[in-house]
Short mmCIF file of C-alpha atoms and ligand atoms in Angstrom, two decimals:
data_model
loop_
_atom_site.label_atom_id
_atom_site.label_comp_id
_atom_site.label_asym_id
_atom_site.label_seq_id
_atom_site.Cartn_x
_atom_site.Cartn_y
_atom_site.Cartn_z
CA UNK I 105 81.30 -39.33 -101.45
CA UNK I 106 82.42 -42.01 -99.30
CA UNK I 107 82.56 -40.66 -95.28
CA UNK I 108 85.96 -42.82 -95.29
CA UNK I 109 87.42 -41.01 -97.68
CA UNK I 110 86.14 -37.31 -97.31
CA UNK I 111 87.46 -34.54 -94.89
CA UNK I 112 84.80 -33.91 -92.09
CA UNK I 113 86.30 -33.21 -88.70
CA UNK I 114 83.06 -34.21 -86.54
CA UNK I 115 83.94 -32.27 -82.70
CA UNK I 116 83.20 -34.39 -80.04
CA UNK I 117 82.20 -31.55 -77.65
CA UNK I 118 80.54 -28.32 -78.32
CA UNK I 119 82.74 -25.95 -78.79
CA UNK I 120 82.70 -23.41 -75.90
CA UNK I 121 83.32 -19.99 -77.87
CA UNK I 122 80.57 -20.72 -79.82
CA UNK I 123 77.30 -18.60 -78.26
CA UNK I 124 74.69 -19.27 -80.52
CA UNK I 125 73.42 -22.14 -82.30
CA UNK I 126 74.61 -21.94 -85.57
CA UNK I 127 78.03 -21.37 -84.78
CA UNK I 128 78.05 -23.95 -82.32
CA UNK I 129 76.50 -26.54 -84.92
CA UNK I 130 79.01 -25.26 -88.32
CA UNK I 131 82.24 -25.79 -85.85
CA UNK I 132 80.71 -29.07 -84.49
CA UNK I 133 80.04 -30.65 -88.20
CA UNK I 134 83.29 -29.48 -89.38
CA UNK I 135 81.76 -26.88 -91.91
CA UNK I 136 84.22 -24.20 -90.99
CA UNK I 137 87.32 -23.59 -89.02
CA UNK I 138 88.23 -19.70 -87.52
CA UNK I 139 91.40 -19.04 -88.97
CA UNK I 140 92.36 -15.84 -86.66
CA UNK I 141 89.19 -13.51 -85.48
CA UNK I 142 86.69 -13.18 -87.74
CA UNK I 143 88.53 -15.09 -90.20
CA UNK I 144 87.05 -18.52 -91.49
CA UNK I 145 88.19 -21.34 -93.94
CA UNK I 146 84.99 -23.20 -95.37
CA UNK I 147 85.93 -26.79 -95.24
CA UNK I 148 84.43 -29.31 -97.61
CA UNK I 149 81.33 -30.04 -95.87
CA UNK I 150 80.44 -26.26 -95.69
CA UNK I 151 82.18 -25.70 -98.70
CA UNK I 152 78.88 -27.80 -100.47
CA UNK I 153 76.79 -25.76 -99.11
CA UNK I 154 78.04 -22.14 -99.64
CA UNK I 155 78.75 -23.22 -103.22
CA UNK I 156 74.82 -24.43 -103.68
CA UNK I 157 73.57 -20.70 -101.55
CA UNK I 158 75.49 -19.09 -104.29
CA UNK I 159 73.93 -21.29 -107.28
CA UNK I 160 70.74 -20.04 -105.93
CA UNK I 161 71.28 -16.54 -105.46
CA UNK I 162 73.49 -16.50 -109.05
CA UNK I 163 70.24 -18.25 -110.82
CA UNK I 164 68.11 -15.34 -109.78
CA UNK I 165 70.05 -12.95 -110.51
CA UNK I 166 70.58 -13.85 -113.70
CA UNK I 167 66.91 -14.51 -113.97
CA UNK I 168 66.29 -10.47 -113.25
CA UNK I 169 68.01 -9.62 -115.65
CA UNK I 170 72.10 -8.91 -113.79
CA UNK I 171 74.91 -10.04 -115.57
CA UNK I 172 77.94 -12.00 -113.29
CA UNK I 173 81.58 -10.31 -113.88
CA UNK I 174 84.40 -10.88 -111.25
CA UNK I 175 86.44 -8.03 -109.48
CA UNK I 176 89.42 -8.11 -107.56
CA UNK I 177 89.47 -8.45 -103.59
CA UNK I 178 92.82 -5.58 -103.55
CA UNK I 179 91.83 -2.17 -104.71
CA UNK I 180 93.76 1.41 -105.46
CA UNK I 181 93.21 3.92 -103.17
CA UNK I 182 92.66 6.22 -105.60
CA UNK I 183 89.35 5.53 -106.65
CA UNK I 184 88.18 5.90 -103.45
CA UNK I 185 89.86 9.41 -102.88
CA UNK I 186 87.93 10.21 -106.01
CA UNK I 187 84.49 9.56 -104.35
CA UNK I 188 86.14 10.77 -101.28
CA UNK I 189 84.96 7.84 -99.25
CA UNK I 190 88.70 7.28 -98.48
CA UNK I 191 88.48 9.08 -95.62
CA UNK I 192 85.23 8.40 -94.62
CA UNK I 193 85.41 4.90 -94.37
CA UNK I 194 87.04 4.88 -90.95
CA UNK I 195 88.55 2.26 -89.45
CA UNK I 196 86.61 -0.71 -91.21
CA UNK I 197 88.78 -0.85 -93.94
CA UNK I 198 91.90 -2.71 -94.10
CA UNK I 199 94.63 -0.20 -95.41
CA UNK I 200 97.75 -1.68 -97.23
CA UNK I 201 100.47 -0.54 -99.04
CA UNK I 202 102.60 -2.23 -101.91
CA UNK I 203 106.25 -2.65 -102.35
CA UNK I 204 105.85 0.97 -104.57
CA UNK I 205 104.58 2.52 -101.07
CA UNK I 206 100.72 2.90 -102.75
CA UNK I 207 98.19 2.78 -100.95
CA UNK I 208 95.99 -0.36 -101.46
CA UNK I 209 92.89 -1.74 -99.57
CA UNK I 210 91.08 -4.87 -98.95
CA UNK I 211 87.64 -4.06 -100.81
CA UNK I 212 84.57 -3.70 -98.48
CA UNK I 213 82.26 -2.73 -101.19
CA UNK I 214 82.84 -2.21 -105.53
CA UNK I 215 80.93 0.99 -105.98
CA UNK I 216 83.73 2.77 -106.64
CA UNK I 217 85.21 -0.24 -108.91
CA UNK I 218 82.44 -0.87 -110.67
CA UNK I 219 81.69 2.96 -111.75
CA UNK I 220 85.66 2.98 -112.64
CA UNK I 221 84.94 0.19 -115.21
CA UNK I 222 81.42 1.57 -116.31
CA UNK I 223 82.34 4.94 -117.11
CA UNK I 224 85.49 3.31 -119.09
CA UNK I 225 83.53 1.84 -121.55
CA UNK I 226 79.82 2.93 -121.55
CA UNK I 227 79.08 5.87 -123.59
CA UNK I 228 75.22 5.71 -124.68
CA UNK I 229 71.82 5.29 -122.22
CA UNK I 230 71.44 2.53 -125.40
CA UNK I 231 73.80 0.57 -122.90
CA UNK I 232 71.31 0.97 -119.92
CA UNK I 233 69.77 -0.70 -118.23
CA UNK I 234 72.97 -2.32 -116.76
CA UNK I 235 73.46 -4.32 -114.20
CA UNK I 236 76.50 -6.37 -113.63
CA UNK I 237 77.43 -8.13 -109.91
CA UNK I 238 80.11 -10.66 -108.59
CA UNK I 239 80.17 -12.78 -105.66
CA UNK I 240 83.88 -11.99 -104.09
CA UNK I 241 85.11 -11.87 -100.61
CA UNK I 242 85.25 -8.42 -98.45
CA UNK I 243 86.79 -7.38 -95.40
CA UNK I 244 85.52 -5.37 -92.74
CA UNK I 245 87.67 -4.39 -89.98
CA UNK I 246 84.46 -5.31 -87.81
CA UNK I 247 85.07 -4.06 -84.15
CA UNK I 248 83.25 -6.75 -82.72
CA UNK I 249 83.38 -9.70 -85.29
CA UNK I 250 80.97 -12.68 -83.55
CA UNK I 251 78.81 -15.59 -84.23
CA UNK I 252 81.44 -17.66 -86.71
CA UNK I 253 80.62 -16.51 -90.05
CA UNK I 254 77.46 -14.84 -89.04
CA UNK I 255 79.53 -11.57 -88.67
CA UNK I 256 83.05 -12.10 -89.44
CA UNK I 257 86.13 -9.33 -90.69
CA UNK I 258 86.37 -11.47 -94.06
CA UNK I 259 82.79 -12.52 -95.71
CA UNK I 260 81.42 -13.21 -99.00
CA UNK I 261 79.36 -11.04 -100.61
CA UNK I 262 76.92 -10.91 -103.61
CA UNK I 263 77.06 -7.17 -104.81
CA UNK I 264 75.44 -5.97 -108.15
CA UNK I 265 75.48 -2.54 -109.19
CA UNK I 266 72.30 -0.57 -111.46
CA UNK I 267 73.09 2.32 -114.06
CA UNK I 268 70.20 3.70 -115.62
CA UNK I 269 69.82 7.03 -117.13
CA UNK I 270 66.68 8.51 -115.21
CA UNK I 271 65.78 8.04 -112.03
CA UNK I 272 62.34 6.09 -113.18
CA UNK I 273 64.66 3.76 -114.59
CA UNK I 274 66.90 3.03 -111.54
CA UNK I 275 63.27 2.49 -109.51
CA UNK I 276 62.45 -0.33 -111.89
CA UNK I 277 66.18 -1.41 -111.42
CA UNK I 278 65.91 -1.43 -107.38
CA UNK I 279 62.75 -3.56 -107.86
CA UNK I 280 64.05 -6.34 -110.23
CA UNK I 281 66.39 -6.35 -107.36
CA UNK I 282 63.60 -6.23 -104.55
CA UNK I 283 61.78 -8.97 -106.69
CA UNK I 284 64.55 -11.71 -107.14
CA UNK I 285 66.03 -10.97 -103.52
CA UNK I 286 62.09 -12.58 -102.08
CA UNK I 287 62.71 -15.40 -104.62
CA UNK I 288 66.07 -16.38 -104.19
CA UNK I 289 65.28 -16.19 -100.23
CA UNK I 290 62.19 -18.23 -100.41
CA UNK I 291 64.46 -21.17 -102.67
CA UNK I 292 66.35 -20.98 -99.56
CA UNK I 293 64.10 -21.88 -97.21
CA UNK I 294 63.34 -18.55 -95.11
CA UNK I 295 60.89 -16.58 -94.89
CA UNK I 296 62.69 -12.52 -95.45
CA UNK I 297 60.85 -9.37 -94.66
CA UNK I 298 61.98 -6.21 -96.65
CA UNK I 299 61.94 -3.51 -94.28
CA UNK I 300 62.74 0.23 -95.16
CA UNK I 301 66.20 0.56 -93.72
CA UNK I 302 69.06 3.67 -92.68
CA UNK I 303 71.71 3.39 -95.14
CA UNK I 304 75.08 4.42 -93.68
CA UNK I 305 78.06 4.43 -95.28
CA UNK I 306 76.57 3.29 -98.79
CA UNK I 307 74.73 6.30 -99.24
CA UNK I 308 71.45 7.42 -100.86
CA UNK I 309 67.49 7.67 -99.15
CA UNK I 310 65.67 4.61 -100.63
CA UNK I 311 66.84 1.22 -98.95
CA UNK I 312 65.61 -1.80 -97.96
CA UNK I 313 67.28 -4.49 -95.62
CA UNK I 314 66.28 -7.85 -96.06
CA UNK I 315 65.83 -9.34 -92.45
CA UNK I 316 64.75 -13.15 -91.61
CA UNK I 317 63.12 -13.13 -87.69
CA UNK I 318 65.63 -15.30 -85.26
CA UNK I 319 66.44 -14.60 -81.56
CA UNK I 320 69.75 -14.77 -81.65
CA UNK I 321 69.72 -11.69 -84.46
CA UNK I 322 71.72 -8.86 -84.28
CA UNK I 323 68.81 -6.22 -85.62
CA UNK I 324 65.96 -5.01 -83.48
CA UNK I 325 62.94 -5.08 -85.68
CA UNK I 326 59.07 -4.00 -85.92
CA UNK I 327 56.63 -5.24 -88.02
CA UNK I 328 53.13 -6.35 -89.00
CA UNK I 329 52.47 -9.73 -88.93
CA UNK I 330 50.49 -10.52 -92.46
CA UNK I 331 54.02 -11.05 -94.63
CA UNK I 332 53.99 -14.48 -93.08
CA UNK I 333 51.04 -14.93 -95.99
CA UNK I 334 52.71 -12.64 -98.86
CA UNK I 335 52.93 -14.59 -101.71
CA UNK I 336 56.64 -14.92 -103.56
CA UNK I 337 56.60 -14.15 -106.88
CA UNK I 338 56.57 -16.91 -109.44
CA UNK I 339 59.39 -17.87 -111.44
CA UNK I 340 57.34 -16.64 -114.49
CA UNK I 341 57.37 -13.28 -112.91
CA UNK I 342 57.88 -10.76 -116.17
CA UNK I 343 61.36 -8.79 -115.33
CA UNK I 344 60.45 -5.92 -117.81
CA UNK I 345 56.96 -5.18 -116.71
CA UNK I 346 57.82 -1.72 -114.98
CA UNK I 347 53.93 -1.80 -113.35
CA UNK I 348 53.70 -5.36 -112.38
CA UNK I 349 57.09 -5.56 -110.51
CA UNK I 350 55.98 -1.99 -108.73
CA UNK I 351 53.03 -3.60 -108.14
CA UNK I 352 54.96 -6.54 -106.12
CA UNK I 353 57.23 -3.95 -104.44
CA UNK I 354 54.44 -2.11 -103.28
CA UNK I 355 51.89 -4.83 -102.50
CA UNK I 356 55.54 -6.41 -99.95
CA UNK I 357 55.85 -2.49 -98.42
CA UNK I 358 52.56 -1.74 -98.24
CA UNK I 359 52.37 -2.63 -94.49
CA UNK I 360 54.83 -1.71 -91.67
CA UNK I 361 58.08 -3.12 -91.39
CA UNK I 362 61.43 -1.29 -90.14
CA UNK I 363 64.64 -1.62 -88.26
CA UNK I 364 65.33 -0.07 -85.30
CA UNK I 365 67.30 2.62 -87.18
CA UNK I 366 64.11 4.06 -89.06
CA UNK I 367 61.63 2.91 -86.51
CA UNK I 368 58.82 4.81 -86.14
CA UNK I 369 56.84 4.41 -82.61
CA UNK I 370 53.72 6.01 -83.92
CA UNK I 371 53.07 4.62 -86.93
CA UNK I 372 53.96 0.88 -85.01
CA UNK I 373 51.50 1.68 -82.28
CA UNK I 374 48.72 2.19 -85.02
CA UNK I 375 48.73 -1.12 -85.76
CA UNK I 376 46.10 -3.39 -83.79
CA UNK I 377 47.50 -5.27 -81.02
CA UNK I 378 47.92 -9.28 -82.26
CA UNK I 379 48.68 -7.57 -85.75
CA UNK I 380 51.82 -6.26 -84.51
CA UNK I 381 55.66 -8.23 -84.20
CA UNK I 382 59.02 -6.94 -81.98
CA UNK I 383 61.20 -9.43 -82.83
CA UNK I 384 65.43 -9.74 -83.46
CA UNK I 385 66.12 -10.53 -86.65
CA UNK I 386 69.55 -11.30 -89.27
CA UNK I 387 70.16 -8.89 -92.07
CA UNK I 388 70.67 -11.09 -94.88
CA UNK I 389 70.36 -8.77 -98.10
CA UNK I 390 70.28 -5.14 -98.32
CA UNK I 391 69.71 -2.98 -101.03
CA UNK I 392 70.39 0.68 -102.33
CA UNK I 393 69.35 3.28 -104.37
CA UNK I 394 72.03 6.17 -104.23
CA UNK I 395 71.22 7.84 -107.70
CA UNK I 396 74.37 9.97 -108.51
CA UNK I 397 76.73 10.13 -105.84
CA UNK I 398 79.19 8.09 -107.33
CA UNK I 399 78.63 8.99 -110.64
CA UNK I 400 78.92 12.74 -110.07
CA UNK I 401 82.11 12.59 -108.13
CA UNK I 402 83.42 9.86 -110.46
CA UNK I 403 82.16 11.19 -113.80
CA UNK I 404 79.88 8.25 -115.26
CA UNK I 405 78.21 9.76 -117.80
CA UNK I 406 76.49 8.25 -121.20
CA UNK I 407 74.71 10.38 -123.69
CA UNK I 408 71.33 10.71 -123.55
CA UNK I 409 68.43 10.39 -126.37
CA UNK I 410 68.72 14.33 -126.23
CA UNK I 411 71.96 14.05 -127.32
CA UNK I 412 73.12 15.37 -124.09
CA UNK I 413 75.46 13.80 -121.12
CA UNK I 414 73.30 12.66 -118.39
CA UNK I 415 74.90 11.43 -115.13
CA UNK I 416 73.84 7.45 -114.64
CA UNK I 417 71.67 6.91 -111.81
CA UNK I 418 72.94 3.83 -109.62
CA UNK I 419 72.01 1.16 -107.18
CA UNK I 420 73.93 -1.27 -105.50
CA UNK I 421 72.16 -4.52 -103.81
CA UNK I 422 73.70 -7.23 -101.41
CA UNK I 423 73.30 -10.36 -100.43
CA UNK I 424 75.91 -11.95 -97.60
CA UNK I 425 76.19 -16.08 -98.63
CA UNK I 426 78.32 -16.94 -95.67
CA UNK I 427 76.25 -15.08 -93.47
CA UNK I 428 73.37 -16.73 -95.29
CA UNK I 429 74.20 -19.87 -94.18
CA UNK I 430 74.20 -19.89 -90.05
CA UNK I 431 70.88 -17.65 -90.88
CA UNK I 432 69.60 -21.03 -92.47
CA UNK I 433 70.88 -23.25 -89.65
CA UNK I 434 68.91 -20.48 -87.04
CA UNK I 435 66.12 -20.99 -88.46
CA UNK I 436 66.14 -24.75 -89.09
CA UNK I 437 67.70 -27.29 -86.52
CA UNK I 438 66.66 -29.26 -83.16
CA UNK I 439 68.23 -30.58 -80.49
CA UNK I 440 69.99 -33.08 -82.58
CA UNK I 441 71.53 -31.20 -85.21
CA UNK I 442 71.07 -29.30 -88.31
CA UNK I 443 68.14 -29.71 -91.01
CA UNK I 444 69.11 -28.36 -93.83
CA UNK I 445 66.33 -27.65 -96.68
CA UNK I 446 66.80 -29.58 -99.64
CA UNK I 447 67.43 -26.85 -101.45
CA UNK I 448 71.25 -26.08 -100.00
CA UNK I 449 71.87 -29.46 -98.28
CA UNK I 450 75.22 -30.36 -98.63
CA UNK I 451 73.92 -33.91 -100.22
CA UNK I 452 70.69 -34.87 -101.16
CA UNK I 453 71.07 -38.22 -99.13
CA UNK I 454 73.33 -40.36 -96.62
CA UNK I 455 73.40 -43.87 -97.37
CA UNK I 456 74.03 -45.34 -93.85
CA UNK I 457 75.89 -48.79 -93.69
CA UNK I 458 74.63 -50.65 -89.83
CA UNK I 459 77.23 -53.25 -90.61
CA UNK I 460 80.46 -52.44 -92.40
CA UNK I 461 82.32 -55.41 -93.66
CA UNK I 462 79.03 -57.83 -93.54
CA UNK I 463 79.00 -58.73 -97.55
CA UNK I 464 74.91 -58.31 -97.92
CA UNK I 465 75.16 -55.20 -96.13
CA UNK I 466 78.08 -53.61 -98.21
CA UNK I 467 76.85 -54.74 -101.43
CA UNK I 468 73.22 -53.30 -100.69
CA UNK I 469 74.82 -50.00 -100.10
CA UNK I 470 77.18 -50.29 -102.82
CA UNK I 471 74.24 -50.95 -105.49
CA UNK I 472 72.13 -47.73 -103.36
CA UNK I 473 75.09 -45.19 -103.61
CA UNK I 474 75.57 -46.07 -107.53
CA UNK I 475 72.24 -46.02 -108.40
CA UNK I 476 71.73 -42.56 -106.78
CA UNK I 477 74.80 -41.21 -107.82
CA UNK I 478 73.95 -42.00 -111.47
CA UNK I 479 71.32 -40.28 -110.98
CA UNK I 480 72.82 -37.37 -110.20
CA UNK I 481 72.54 -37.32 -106.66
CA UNK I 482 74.82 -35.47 -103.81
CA UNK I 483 75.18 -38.94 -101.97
CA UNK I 484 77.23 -38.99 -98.94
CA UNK I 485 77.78 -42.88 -98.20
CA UNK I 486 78.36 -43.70 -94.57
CA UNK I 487 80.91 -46.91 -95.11
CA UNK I 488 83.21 -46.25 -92.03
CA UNK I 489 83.39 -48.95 -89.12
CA UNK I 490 81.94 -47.00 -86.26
CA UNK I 491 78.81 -48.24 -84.69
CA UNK I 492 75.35 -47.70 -86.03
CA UNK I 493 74.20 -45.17 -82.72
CA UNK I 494 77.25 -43.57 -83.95
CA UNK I 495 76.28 -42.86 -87.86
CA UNK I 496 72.76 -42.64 -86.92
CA UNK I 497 73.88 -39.64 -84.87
CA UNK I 498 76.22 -38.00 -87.41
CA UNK I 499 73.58 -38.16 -89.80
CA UNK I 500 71.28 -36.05 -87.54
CA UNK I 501 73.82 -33.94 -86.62
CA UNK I 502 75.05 -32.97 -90.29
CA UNK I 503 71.03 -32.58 -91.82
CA UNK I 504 71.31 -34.31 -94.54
CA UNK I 505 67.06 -34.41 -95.37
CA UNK I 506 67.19 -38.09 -96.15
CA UNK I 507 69.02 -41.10 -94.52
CA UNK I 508 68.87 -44.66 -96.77
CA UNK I 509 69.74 -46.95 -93.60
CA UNK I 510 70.94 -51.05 -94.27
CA UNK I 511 70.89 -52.93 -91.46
CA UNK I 512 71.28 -56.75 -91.60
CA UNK I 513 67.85 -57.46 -91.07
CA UNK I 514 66.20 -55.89 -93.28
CA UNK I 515 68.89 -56.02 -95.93
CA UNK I 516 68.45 -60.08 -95.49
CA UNK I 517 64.33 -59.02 -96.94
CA UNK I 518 65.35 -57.24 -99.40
CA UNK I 519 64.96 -53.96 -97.83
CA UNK I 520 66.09 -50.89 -96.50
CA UNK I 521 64.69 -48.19 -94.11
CA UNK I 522 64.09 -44.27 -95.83
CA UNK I 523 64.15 -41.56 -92.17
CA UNK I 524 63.59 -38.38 -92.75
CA UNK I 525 65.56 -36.05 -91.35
CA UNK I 526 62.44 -33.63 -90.96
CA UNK I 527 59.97 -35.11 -89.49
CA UNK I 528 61.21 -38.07 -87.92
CA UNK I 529 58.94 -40.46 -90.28
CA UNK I 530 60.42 -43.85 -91.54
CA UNK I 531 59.29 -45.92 -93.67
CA UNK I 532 60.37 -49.42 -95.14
CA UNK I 533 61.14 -49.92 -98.70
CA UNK I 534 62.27 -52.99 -100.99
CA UNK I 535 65.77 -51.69 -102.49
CA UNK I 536 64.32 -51.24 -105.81
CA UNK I 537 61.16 -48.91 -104.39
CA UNK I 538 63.77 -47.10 -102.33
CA UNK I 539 65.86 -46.46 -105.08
CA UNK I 540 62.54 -45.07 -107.05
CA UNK I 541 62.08 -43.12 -104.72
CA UNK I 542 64.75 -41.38 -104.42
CA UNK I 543 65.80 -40.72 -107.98
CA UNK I 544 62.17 -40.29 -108.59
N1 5CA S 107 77.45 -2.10 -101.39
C1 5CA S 107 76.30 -2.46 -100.62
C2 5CA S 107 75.41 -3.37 -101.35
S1 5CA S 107 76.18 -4.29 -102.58
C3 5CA S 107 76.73 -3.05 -99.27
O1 5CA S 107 77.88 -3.19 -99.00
N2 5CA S 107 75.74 -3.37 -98.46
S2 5CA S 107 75.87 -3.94 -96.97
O2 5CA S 107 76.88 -3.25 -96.26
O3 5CA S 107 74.57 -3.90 -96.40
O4 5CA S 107 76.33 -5.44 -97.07
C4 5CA S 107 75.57 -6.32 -97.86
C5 5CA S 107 75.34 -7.65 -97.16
O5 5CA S 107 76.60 -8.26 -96.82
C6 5CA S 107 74.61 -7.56 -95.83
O6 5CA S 107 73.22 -7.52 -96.02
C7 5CA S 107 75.04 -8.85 -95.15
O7 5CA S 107 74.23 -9.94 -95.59
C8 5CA S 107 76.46 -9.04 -95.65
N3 5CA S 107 77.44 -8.60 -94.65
C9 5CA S 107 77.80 -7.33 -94.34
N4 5CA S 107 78.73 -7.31 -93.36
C10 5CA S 107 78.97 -8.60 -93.04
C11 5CA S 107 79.83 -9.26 -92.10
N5 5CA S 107 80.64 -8.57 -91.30
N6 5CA S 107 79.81 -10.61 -92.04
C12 5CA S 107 79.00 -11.33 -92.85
N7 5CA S 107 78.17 -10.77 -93.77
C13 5CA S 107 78.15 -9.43 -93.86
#
């Protein structure tokens, strides 16, 4: 992508509404723009990297085993006065109506919606285990929507949904779940601690919320310090061993860990005294087991090797991408800018051109952003006019881990300069060992 021809509205100033970090650095970049309260358009730059969070999380889910499907954003009324969260749901939900006068609403959850189509077509527990989950928007009618996209009214959501016919089952559901949520936030660069969580309006006793320790987070959390040197389970990791993935689930909750919700003082204060962590911390992913109280209510039954109907026993397990995304830029940035992990970067590298319209210069650069491009490479090439402080400093500001930098001089040798957004460290390269390197 050339910078001269793409769409990224740098700000100037720091925006004032913004009170925390991310926020301030995702308006400043251009990533996003609020489109009324707690309403955000992704523009391209943070467009790139919602769409690779979402690669990530939709690789390991698919890796566990869940199988992608797409549901509407609108839904009937009706199923939800069948579960009789209807009423319950409060004032959260966006309520519409059609041009018939039915009542519609903006989904902010598919339990009922996804029982509706499972007890449509599943009959037999030789269906089970299913799991099927989309990544859609929601809507929240969140009283007090703040922090950009960190909590906003409309948000994207990962939600997948377990049926199993015993409750054994559903457990080994929950922890394929449990198992690829520590994977897929590990590829992201964070470091999430399951802790055993309250689980309001979704229902059900056994729940974990996925929380990644910031300052600026919303959730008041205790903890004991050794999941800083939990392992994450490989990518090998055997889906349909029912023993080893217990074994993971129980080795990552065998010491304390809880929200402020199920907090409990006692069992906190047992822990020695540099063991222990208070900390804030962002609710990323959280995840459900509700066994039958949607399918009861809704019907969502399959016949059983007895030959009998057996209510399913459910789970439903989310993951927020677009809150995903500040929780990234919390947890990795400086003073000048964002550093985005490799893994979600919006490109792989900047190309940046000192000297625009100087022939060795543009040439080197052409010959760099080809060559990496044909490689495959995300390359963002930096061929506007403004001044070389100026690019250097976008470049920081936006994270992209690696800058390829061609100034006059050293393009005159042959060369080029490799920074790193990380760390700082620079090194000189001939063209062809930068161009190695890169695509190595
Ligand atoms: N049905 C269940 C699981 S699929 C459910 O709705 N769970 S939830 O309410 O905990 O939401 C799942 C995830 O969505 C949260 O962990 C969080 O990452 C994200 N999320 C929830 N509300 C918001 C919001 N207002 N803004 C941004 N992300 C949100």
């Amino acid at each position: 992508m050339r910078l001269s021809r793409f769409f990224m509205p740098i700000l100037k100033e720091n925006p004032k509404e913004a009170e925390i970090v991310s926020h301030r650095l995702m308006l400043r970049t251009g990533m996003i723009r609020q489109q009324s309260q707690g309403i955000y358009s992704w523009l391209p730059l943070g467009k790139r990297v919602l769409d690779k969070v979402n690669a990530i999380i939709r690789e390991e889910q698919n890796r566990a085993g869940a199988i992608e499907l797409s549901m509407p954003t609108l839904q009937s009324a009706e199923l939800w006065q069948e579960s009789g969260r209807y009423e319950d749901y409060g004032k959260e939900m966006l309520r519409i109506r059609d041009r018939q006068d039915r009542p519609m609403l903006y989904g902010p959850t598919n339990e009922e919606m996804i029982t509706d189509i499972f007890r449509s077509s599943v009959k037999s527990y030789k269906s089970l285990p299913l799991n099927l989950y989309h990544i859609q928007l929601k809507f929240r009618d969140e009283i007090r929507p703040r922090f950009g996209t960190m909590r906003s009214r409309e948000f994207l959501m990962k939600d997948a949904y377990s049926f199993d016919l015993t409750q054994a089952d559903a457990i080994h559901s929950y922890n394929k779940m449990f198992v690829a949520y520590l994977r897929t936030f590990d590829r992201l660069g964070l470091r999430a601690i399951p802790m055993r969580a309250d689980t309001g309006p979704i229902g059900g006793n056994h729940s974990h919320e996925f929380i990644i320790l910031a300052d600026t987070g919303e959730s008041e959390v205790f903890c004991h310090k050794s999941f800083v040197d939990f392992d994450i389970p490989a990518v090998d990791t055997d889906f349909d061993s029912v023993e080893g993935l217990q074994a993971i689930f129980d080795k990552w909750t065998s010491v304390y860990a809880a929200t402020s919700e199920m907090h409990d003082a006692a069992a906190f204060d047992s822990i020695g005294e540099g063991e222990r962590l208070s900390a804030r911390g962002i609710e990323v992913g959280h995840i459900f087991y509700f066994g039958t109280k949607y399918s009861e209510p809704m019907g969502a039954k399959v016949q059983g090797p007895d030959g009998k109907e057996h209510l399913v026993h459910m789970g439903s397990y989310g993951i927020g991408p677009t809150r995903l995304v500040p929780a990234i830029i919390e947890a990795s940035h400086d003073e000048n800018g964002i550093i985005w992990p490799a893994s979600v970067a919006p490109f792989d590298a900047v190309v940046i051109n000192m000297k625009a319209g100087d022939q060795a210069c543009d040439s080197t650069c052409e010959r760099l952003y080809a060559a990496l491009q044909n490689a495959g490479k995300d390359v963002l090439y930096d061929d506007t006019d403004d001044r070389a402080g100026t690019k250097f400093a976008t470049a920081d500001l936006i994270g992209v881990p690696v800058q390829v930098i061609a100034g006059p001089r050293a393009v005159a040798a042959g060369e080029v300069e490799l920074k790193d957004r990380k760390t700082g460290a620079r090194e000189t390269l001939t063209i062809e060992a930068a161009i190695n390197k890169l695509t190595a």
